[in-house]
Amino acid sequence: MSDTRTSAGVDNFAVSKKMFTWQVEGERSITILTAGNLATTQSLISLLDERSVSGEERDPSILHQPTMFQVARLVGATLREIIIGASETGQTSADQFGASIIVGGQIKGGKPTVFLVYPEGNFIEITEDTPYFQIGETKYGKPIIVRAYDPKMDFADAIKLLLVSFDSTVKSNLSVGLPFDLQIYETDSFTSDRSKRIQADDPIYQAIATGWGDALRDAFQKLPSYKV
Amino acid sequence: MSDTRTSAGVDNFAVSKKMFTWQVEGERSITILTAGNLATTQSLISLLDERSVSGEERDPSILHQPTMFQVARLVGATLREIIIGASETGQTSADQFGASIIVGGQIKGGKPTVFLVYPEGNFIEITEDTPYFQIGETKYGKPIIVRAYDPKMDFADAIKLLLVSFDSTVKSNLSVGLPFDLQIYETDSFTSDRSKRIQADDPIYQAIATGWGDALRDAFQKLPSYKV
């Protein structure tokens, strides 16, 4: 799941998609989520896009990589190339052009998996112990994931957890906002059919956002008080 | 309330008090909470301490300021002097030596109040709309304050809220840790008698920390699921 707010200061914000999918029917489905400098992430998506249609050998395409690991390597190398290029003017540090990327998907012959790609171009893969990643404004939404995540939870509960986590962030930080983009990938489907944009007036999101406030206050009341 | 963990990397951490009180019986009680670079905050406390005992006119003391506003100005000026002094070697930016300070208390003739002092030395005061401040690693613990804070809550509930907020941070970030220092100031008491150190094995803290996890999971289960 990704939010869609982009901002350069509180007086300059807009809606901008941060989830992008490439697919070859029956063969691969690759989804990228972005966080960080918008010029960097837009360049990344455009370069990956351009190279996936040009079909030329000299420009490696994520549509021709044999494994998800190679896809992550290519995304990392492309991201690094953009950040270093932007920093070469020497006016500012590379940090300012930074971005983090989540790359998930499946290529025929391999299992579905997810990578987190750092601005330096290196990356890590999900593990059984921590089978999720956060990028961008991660801190507000982390405590509920730490507490409520359960590897045995079903997809409906996992989406609920994502909504509660994003909603905690939205209520605490102006740089994150609705609508949210959601994608569920079904193993061996090689499609992104189960995608959805969740608007602020979505009735279930509304029920979760208000219900969560009430549920939190109830839960809070039940705890013992600390008298000093 | 303040935590007591200080760290320079995960391999170098220690317990260090971040709450300090100066008082003149029947006349003033001033409490300072610190966050940020430990060398900066220790210098600040030492300078304030030294100047409060020397009694010399040329070094203004927080024990001689006529109002809490003047105390906040003095703390801000002292903090700025330390940060600029540390940056003068020119090796690194002033940011690295940064610290944020909360100054609260009461001086006879005035009301109790709280200020947040920035590394630049300027400061803001609590208002009726937002009568609390956070400094340091603030993000993990903010969502529960945003949701559960109620200006009408009593002190026992306020302490419970602080414990839940700190506990969310402790569970998400290694740079925050127990014990916690707590101080309640009673208007016109001019003492810090109601202070307490809360250890990790404190039974009420334990009940809140485990109870909160269970309560959160219960609350989470009650929310509607999102089917896609």
Coordinates of C-alpha atoms in Angstrom, one line a residue:
Chain A
M1 CA 0.0 0.0 0.0
S2 CA 1.2 3.5 -0.7
D3 CA -0.1 7.0 -0.1
T4 CA -0.2 9.6 -2.8
R5 CA 0.9 12.9 -1.2
T6 CA 3.9 14.7 -2.5
S7 CA 5.1 17.9 -1.1
A8 CA 7.8 20.5 -1.3
G9 CA 6.9 22.4 1.9
V10 CA 3.4 22.7 3.3
D11 CA 2.4 25.3 0.8
N12 CA 3.2 23.1 -2.2
F13 CA 1.6 19.6 -2.2
A14 CA -0.1 17.5 -4.8
V15 CA -1.4 14.0 -5.4
S16 CA 1.1 11.8 -7.1
K17 CA 1.1 8.0 -7.6
K18 CA 3.9 6.1 -5.8
M19 CA 3.0 2.6 -7.0
F20 CA 4.0 1.3 -10.5
T21 CA 3.6 -2.1 -12.1
W22 CA 5.2 -3.8 -15.1
Q23 CA 3.9 -7.1 -16.3
V24 CA 4.2 -9.7 -19.0
E25 CA 1.1 -11.9 -19.0
G26 CA 1.7 -15.4 -17.6
E27 CA 5.4 -14.6 -17.1
R28 CA 6.1 -11.8 -14.6
S29 CA 4.6 -9.0 -12.6
I30 CA 6.8 -6.4 -10.9
T31 CA 5.5 -3.6 -8.7
I32 CA 7.6 -0.7 -7.4
L33 CA 6.7 1.6 -4.5
T34 CA 8.7 4.9 -4.1
A35 CA 9.5 7.3 -1.3
G36 CA 11.8 10.3 -1.2
N37 CA 12.7 13.0 -3.7
L38 CA 10.0 13.2 -6.4
A39 CA 12.4 14.2 -9.2
T40 CA 14.5 11.2 -8.4
T41 CA 11.6 8.7 -8.2
Q42 CA 10.0 10.0 -11.4
S43 CA 13.3 9.7 -13.2
L44 CA 13.6 6.2 -12.0
I45 CA 10.2 5.2 -13.1
S46 CA 10.7 6.9 -16.5
L47 CA 14.0 5.3 -17.1
L48 CA 12.7 1.9 -16.2
D49 CA 9.7 2.5 -18.4
E50 CA 11.8 3.7 -21.4
R51 CA 14.2 0.9 -21.2
S52 CA 11.4 -1.7 -21.0
V53 CA 9.9 -0.5 -24.2
S54 CA 13.0 0.3 -26.3
G55 CA 14.0 -3.3 -26.3
E56 CA 17.6 -2.5 -27.0
E57 CA 20.4 -4.7 -25.6
R58 CA 22.5 -1.9 -24.3
D59 CA 19.8 -0.7 -21.9
P60 CA 18.9 -3.6 -19.7
S61 CA 15.2 -3.8 -19.0
I62 CA 13.4 -5.1 -15.9
L63 CA 11.2 -7.1 -18.4
H64 CA 14.2 -9.1 -19.4
Q65 CA 15.9 -9.9 -16.1
P66 CA 15.8 -13.6 -15.3
T67 CA 15.1 -13.3 -11.5
M68 CA 13.6 -10.8 -9.0
F69 CA 17.1 -10.6 -7.5
Q70 CA 18.4 -9.3 -10.8
V71 CA 15.4 -6.9 -11.1
A72 CA 16.3 -5.5 -7.6
R73 CA 20.0 -5.1 -8.8
L74 CA 18.9 -3.2 -11.9
V75 CA 16.6 -0.9 -9.9
G76 CA 19.3 -0.2 -7.4
A77 CA 21.9 0.5 -10.1
T78 CA 19.4 2.8 -12.0
L79 CA 18.5 4.6 -8.7
R80 CA 22.2 5.2 -7.9
E81 CA 22.9 6.5 -11.4
I82 CA 20.1 9.1 -11.0
I83 CA 21.1 10.2 -7.5
I84 CA 24.8 10.5 -8.4
G85 CA 23.9 12.4 -11.7
A86 CA 21.8 14.9 -9.8
S87 CA 24.5 15.4 -7.1
E88 CA 27.2 16.1 -9.8
T89 CA 26.3 19.7 -10.0
G90 CA 28.1 19.9 -6.7
Q91 CA 25.5 22.3 -5.3
T92 CA 24.1 20.0 -2.7
S93 CA 24.8 16.7 -1.1
A94 CA 23.5 13.4 -2.5
D95 CA 21.2 13.1 0.5
Q96 CA 18.9 15.7 -0.9
F97 CA 18.2 13.7 -3.9
G98 CA 17.7 10.5 -2.0
A99 CA 14.9 8.0 -2.4
S100 CA 14.0 4.5 -1.1
I101 CA 12.2 1.9 -3.2
I102 CA 10.3 -1.3 -2.5
V103 CA 10.3 -3.8 -5.4
G104 CA 8.0 -6.7 -5.2
G105 CA 6.7 -9.3 -7.6
Q106 CA 7.3 -12.7 -9.2
I107 CA 9.0 -14.0 -12.3
K108 CA 8.0 -17.5 -13.7
G109 CA 10.2 -20.1 -12.2
G110 CA 10.8 -18.1 -9.0
K111 CA 8.8 -17.4 -5.9
P112 CA 7.1 -14.0 -5.2
T113 CA 9.3 -11.8 -3.1
V114 CA 9.9 -8.2 -2.0
F115 CA 13.1 -6.1 -1.8
L116 CA 13.9 -2.8 -0.1
V117 CA 16.4 -0.8 -2.3
Y118 CA 18.4 2.0 -0.6
P119 CA 19.5 5.2 -2.2
E120 CA 23.1 3.8 -2.4
G121 CA 21.7 1.1 -4.7
N122 CA 22.2 -1.9 -2.4
F123 CA 19.1 -3.8 -1.1
I124 CA 17.7 -6.3 1.3
E125 CA 15.1 -9.0 0.9
I126 CA 12.2 -9.9 3.2
T127 CA 12.7 -12.7 5.6
E128 CA 10.4 -15.0 7.6
D129 CA 11.2 -13.0 10.7
T130 CA 10.3 -9.6 9.3
P131 CA 8.2 -10.2 6.2
Y132 CA 7.3 -6.5 5.6
F133 CA 9.0 -3.2 4.7
Q134 CA 8.2 0.4 5.3
I135 CA 9.7 3.4 3.4
G136 CA 9.2 7.1 3.7
E137 CA 7.5 8.5 6.8
T138 CA 7.7 5.2 8.7
K139 CA 7.8 6.0 12.4
Y140 CA 4.2 7.0 13.3
G141 CA 2.8 3.9 11.7
K142 CA 5.4 1.4 13.1
P143 CA 4.1 0.8 16.7
I144 CA 0.8 -0.7 15.6
I145 CA 2.6 -3.0 13.1
V146 CA 5.0 -4.1 15.8
R147 CA 2.1 -4.8 18.1
A148 CA -0.6 -6.2 15.8
Y149 CA 1.3 -8.0 13.0
D150 CA 0.9 -11.7 13.1
P151 CA 2.4 -13.9 10.3
K152 CA -0.8 -16.0 10.4
M153 CA -3.2 -13.1 9.8
D154 CA -5.3 -13.3 6.6
F155 CA -5.2 -10.7 3.8
A156 CA -8.4 -8.9 5.0
D157 CA -6.7 -8.3 8.4
A158 CA -3.4 -7.4 6.8
I159 CA -5.1 -4.7 4.7
K160 CA -6.9 -3.5 7.9
L161 CA -3.5 -3.3 9.6
L162 CA -2.1 -1.3 6.7
L163 CA -5.0 1.1 6.9
V164 CA -4.6 1.6 10.7
S165 CA -0.9 2.2 10.2
F166 CA -1.3 4.7 7.4
D167 CA -4.1 6.4 9.3
S168 CA -1.9 6.9 12.3
T169 CA 0.6 8.6 10.1
V170 CA -2.0 10.7 8.3
K171 CA -3.3 12.0 11.6
S172 CA 0.3 12.9 12.8
N173 CA 2.0 14.2 9.7
L174 CA 0.9 16.5 6.8
S175 CA 3.3 14.9 4.3
V176 CA 1.2 11.7 4.1
G177 CA -2.3 11.8 2.6
L178 CA -5.1 9.9 0.9
P179 CA -6.0 8.4 -1.5
F180 CA -4.0 5.2 -0.9
D181 CA -3.1 2.7 -3.6
L182 CA -3.4 -1.0 -2.7
Q183 CA -2.2 -4.0 -4.6
I184 CA -2.6 -7.7 -3.6
Y185 CA -0.5 -10.1 -5.6
E186 CA -1.7 -13.7 -5.9
T187 CA 1.1 -16.3 -6.3
D188 CA 1.5 -17.5 -9.9
S189 CA -1.1 -15.1 -11.2
F190 CA 1.4 -12.8 -12.9
T191 CA -1.2 -10.0 -13.0
S192 CA -1.9 -6.9 -10.9
D193 CA -5.7 -7.4 -11.2
R194 CA -6.3 -7.0 -7.5
S195 CA -5.4 -3.3 -7.3
K196 CA -7.5 -0.6 -5.8
R197 CA -7.4 3.1 -5.0
I198 CA -8.9 3.9 -1.6
Q199 CA -10.3 7.4 -1.4
A200 CA -10.8 9.4 1.8
D201 CA -14.5 8.9 1.7
D202 CA -14.3 5.1 1.3
P203 CA -16.9 3.8 3.9
I204 CA -14.7 1.0 5.2
Y205 CA -11.7 3.3 5.5
Q206 CA -13.9 5.8 7.3
A207 CA -15.2 3.0 9.7
I208 CA -11.6 1.9 10.4
A209 CA -10.3 5.5 10.9
T210 CA -13.1 6.5 13.3
G211 CA -13.5 3.1 14.9
W212 CA -9.8 3.0 15.6
G213 CA -9.9 6.2 17.6
D214 CA -12.8 4.9 19.7
A215 CA -11.3 1.5 20.1
L216 CA -8.0 3.1 21.2
R217 CA -9.7 5.2 23.8
D218 CA -11.6 2.2 25.1
A219 CA -8.5 0.1 25.3
F220 CA -6.7 3.0 27.0
Q221 CA -9.5 3.3 29.6
K222 CA -9.1 -0.4 30.5
L223 CA -5.4 -0.1 31.4
P224 CA -4.5 0.4 35.1
S225 CA -3.9 4.0 36.2
Y226 CA -0.6 5.1 37.5
K227 CA -1.0 7.0 40.8
V228 CA 2.0 9.0 42.2
Chain B
M1 CA 8.5 12.4 31.8
S2 CA 11.8 11.5 30.2
D3 CA 13.6 8.4 29.3
T4 CA 17.3 7.8 30.3
R5 CA 19.0 6.2 27.4
T6 CA 21.9 7.9 25.7
S7 CA 23.7 6.3 22.8
A8 CA 26.4 7.0 20.3
G9 CA 25.6 4.1 18.0
V10 CA 24.0 0.9 19.0
D11 CA 27.3 -0.4 20.5
N12 CA 27.7 2.4 22.9
F13 CA 24.7 3.2 25.1
A14 CA 24.3 4.1 28.8
V15 CA 21.8 5.4 31.3
S16 CA 21.9 9.1 31.7
K17 CA 19.4 11.4 33.4
K18 CA 17.6 13.9 31.2
M19 CA 15.5 15.7 33.8
F20 CA 17.0 18.4 36.1
T21 CA 15.4 20.6 38.7
W22 CA 16.4 23.8 40.4
Q23 CA 14.4 25.2 43.2
V24 CA 14.2 27.9 45.9
E25 CA 11.8 26.9 48.6
G26 CA 8.5 28.7 48.5
E27 CA 9.7 30.9 45.6
R28 CA 10.5 28.9 42.4
S29 CA 10.8 25.4 40.9
I30 CA 12.3 25.0 37.5
T31 CA 12.6 21.7 35.7
I32 CA 14.5 21.1 32.4
L33 CA 14.2 18.1 30.1
T34 CA 16.8 17.5 27.5
A35 CA 17.1 15.7 24.1
G36 CA 19.9 15.6 21.5
N37 CA 23.7 15.7 21.7
L38 CA 24.7 14.6 25.2
A39 CA 27.9 16.8 25.2
T40 CA 25.7 19.8 24.5
T41 CA 23.0 19.0 27.0
Q42 CA 25.5 18.2 29.8
S43 CA 27.3 21.5 29.1
L44 CA 24.0 23.3 29.3
I45 CA 23.1 21.7 32.7
S46 CA 26.6 22.3 34.1
L47 CA 26.7 26.0 33.0
L48 CA 23.2 26.6 34.4
D49 CA 24.3 24.9 37.6
E50 CA 27.6 26.7 37.9
R51 CA 26.0 30.1 37.3
S52 CA 23.2 29.4 39.8
V53 CA 25.7 28.8 42.6
S54 CA 28.4 31.4 41.7
G55 CA 25.9 34.2 42.4
E56 CA 28.0 36.7 40.4
E57 CA 26.2 39.4 38.6
R58 CA 28.0 39.0 35.2
D59 CA 26.7 35.4 34.9
P60 CA 22.9 35.5 34.9
S61 CA 21.4 32.6 36.9
I62 CA 18.1 30.9 36.3
L63 CA 17.6 31.3 40.1
H64 CA 17.5 35.1 39.7
Q65 CA 15.3 35.5 36.6
P66 CA 12.0 37.3 37.5
T67 CA 9.7 35.2 35.2
M68 CA 9.6 31.8 33.5
F69 CA 9.7 33.7 30.2
Q70 CA 13.1 35.1 31.2
V71 CA 14.3 31.7 32.4
A72 CA 13.4 30.3 28.9
R73 CA 15.3 33.2 27.3
L74 CA 18.4 32.5 29.4
V75 CA 18.2 28.7 28.7
G76 CA 17.9 29.5 25.0
A77 CA 20.8 31.9 25.0
T78 CA 23.0 29.5 27.0
L79 CA 22.1 26.6 24.6
R80 CA 22.9 28.7 21.6
E81 CA 26.3 29.8 23.0
I82 CA 27.2 26.1 23.6
I83 CA 26.2 24.9 20.1
I84 CA 27.9 27.8 18.4
G85 CA 31.0 27.3 20.5
A86 CA 31.2 23.6 19.6
S87 CA 30.7 24.4 15.9
E88 CA 33.5 26.9 15.8
T89 CA 36.1 24.3 15.2
G90 CA 34.6 24.3 11.7
Q91 CA 34.9 20.5 11.4
T92 CA 31.2 19.8 11.3
S93 CA 27.9 21.6 11.1
A94 CA 26.0 23.1 14.0
D95 CA 23.3 20.4 13.4
Q96 CA 25.5 17.7 14.9
F97 CA 25.7 19.5 18.2
G98 CA 22.0 20.2 18.3
A99 CA 19.7 19.7 21.3
S100 CA 16.1 20.5 22.2
I101 CA 15.0 21.5 25.7
I102 CA 11.7 21.6 27.6
V103 CA 11.7 24.1 30.4
G104 CA 8.8 24.0 32.9
G105 CA 8.1 25.4 36.2
Q106 CA 6.7 28.3 38.2
I107 CA 8.1 31.4 39.8
K108 CA 6.2 33.1 42.6
G109 CA 3.8 35.8 41.2
G110 CA 3.4 33.9 37.9
K111 CA 1.5 30.8 36.7
P112 CA 3.2 27.4 36.1
T113 CA 4.1 27.1 32.4
V114 CA 6.2 25.1 29.9
F115 CA 8.5 26.2 27.1
L116 CA 10.1 24.3 24.2
V117 CA 13.5 25.7 23.4
Y118 CA 15.0 25.1 20.0
P119 CA 18.8 24.6 19.2
E120 CA 18.7 28.1 17.7
G121 CA 17.8 29.5 21.2
N122 CA 14.3 30.7 20.3
F123 CA 11.3 29.1 22.0
I124 CA 7.6 28.6 22.1
E125 CA 5.1 28.3 25.1
I126 CA 2.3 25.7 25.6
T127 CA -1.1 26.9 24.6
E128 CA -4.6 25.8 25.5
D129 CA -4.9 24.1 22.1
T130 CA -1.7 22.1 22.4
P131 CA -0.8 21.9 26.1
Y132 CA 2.1 19.4 25.7
F133 CA 5.5 19.2 24.0
Q134 CA 7.6 16.3 22.8
I135 CA 11.3 16.4 22.1
G136 CA 13.8 13.8 20.9
E137 CA 12.5 10.6 19.3
T138 CA 8.9 11.9 19.1
K139 CA 7.2 10.2 16.1
Y140 CA 6.5 6.7 17.4
G141 CA 4.7 8.0 20.5
K142 CA 2.7 10.7 18.8
P143 CA -0.2 8.8 17.3
I144 CA -1.5 7.7 20.7
I145 CA -1.2 11.2 22.1
V146 CA -3.1 12.6 19.1
R147 CA -5.9 10.0 19.7
A148 CA -6.2 9.7 23.4
Y149 CA -5.2 13.1 24.8
D150 CA -8.1 14.9 26.4
P151 CA -7.7 18.2 28.2
K152 CA -10.1 17.0 30.9
M153 CA -8.1 13.9 31.7
D154 CA -6.8 13.6 35.3
F155 CA -3.1 13.2 36.3
A156 CA -3.3 9.4 36.7
D157 CA -4.7 9.1 33.2
A158 CA -2.1 11.6 31.9
I159 CA 0.7 9.5 33.4
K160 CA -0.8 6.4 31.8
L161 CA -0.9 8.1 28.5
L162 CA 2.8 9.1 28.9
L163 CA 3.7 5.5 29.7
V164 CA 1.8 4.1 26.7
S165 CA 3.4 6.8 24.4
F166 CA 7.0 6.1 25.7
D167 CA 6.3 2.3 25.6
S168 CA 5.4 2.5 21.9
T169 CA 8.7 4.3 21.3
V170 CA 10.7 1.8 23.4
K171 CA 9.2 -1.1 21.4
S172 CA 10.1 0.6 18.0
N173 CA 13.5 2.3 18.6
L174 CA 16.6 1.2 20.4
S175 CA 17.6 4.8 21.2
V176 CA 14.9 5.1 23.9
G177 CA 14.9 3.0 27.0
L178 CA 13.9 2.7 30.7
P179 CA 14.0 3.7 33.4
F180 CA 11.8 6.8 33.0
D181 CA 11.9 9.8 35.2
L182 CA 8.6 11.4 36.1
Q183 CA 7.7 14.7 37.8
I184 CA 4.4 16.1 38.6
Y185 CA 4.4 19.8 39.6
E186 CA 1.6 21.0 41.9
T187 CA 0.7 24.7 41.4
D188 CA 2.1 27.0 44.1
S189 CA 4.0 24.1 45.7
F190 CA 7.4 25.4 44.5
T191 CA 8.9 21.9 45.1
S192 CA 9.6 18.8 43.0
D193 CA 8.5 16.4 45.8
R194 CA 6.3 14.4 43.5
S195 CA 9.1 12.9 41.4
K196 CA 9.7 9.2 40.7
R197 CA 12.0 7.0 38.7
I198 CA 10.0 4.2 37.0
Q199 CA 12.1 1.1 36.5
A200 CA 11.5 -1.6 33.8
D201 CA 10.2 -4.0 36.4
D202 CA 7.7 -1.6 37.9
P203 CA 4.5 -3.7 38.2
I204 CA 2.1 -0.9 36.9
Y205 CA 4.4 -0.1 34.0
Q206 CA 4.5 -3.9 33.2
A207 CA 0.8 -4.1 33.4
I208 CA 0.4 -1.1 31.1
A209 CA 3.0 -2.3 28.6
T210 CA 1.6 -5.9 28.3
G211 CA -2.0 -4.8 28.7
W212 CA -1.6 -2.2 25.9
G213 CA -0.4 -4.9 23.4
D214 CA -3.5 -7.1 24.3
A215 CA -5.9 -4.1 24.3
L216 CA -4.6 -3.0 20.9
R217 CA -5.0 -6.4 19.4
D218 CA -8.6 -6.6 20.8
A219 CA -9.4 -3.2 19.5
F220 CA -7.9 -4.2 16.1
Q221 CA -10.0 -7.3 15.9
K222 CA -13.2 -5.3 16.5
L223 CA -12.6 -3.1 13.4
P224 CA -14.3 -4.1 10.1
S225 CA -12.1 -6.0 7.7
Y226 CA -11.3 -4.7 4.2
K227 CA -12.0 -7.3 1.5
V228 CA -10.6 -6.7 -2.0

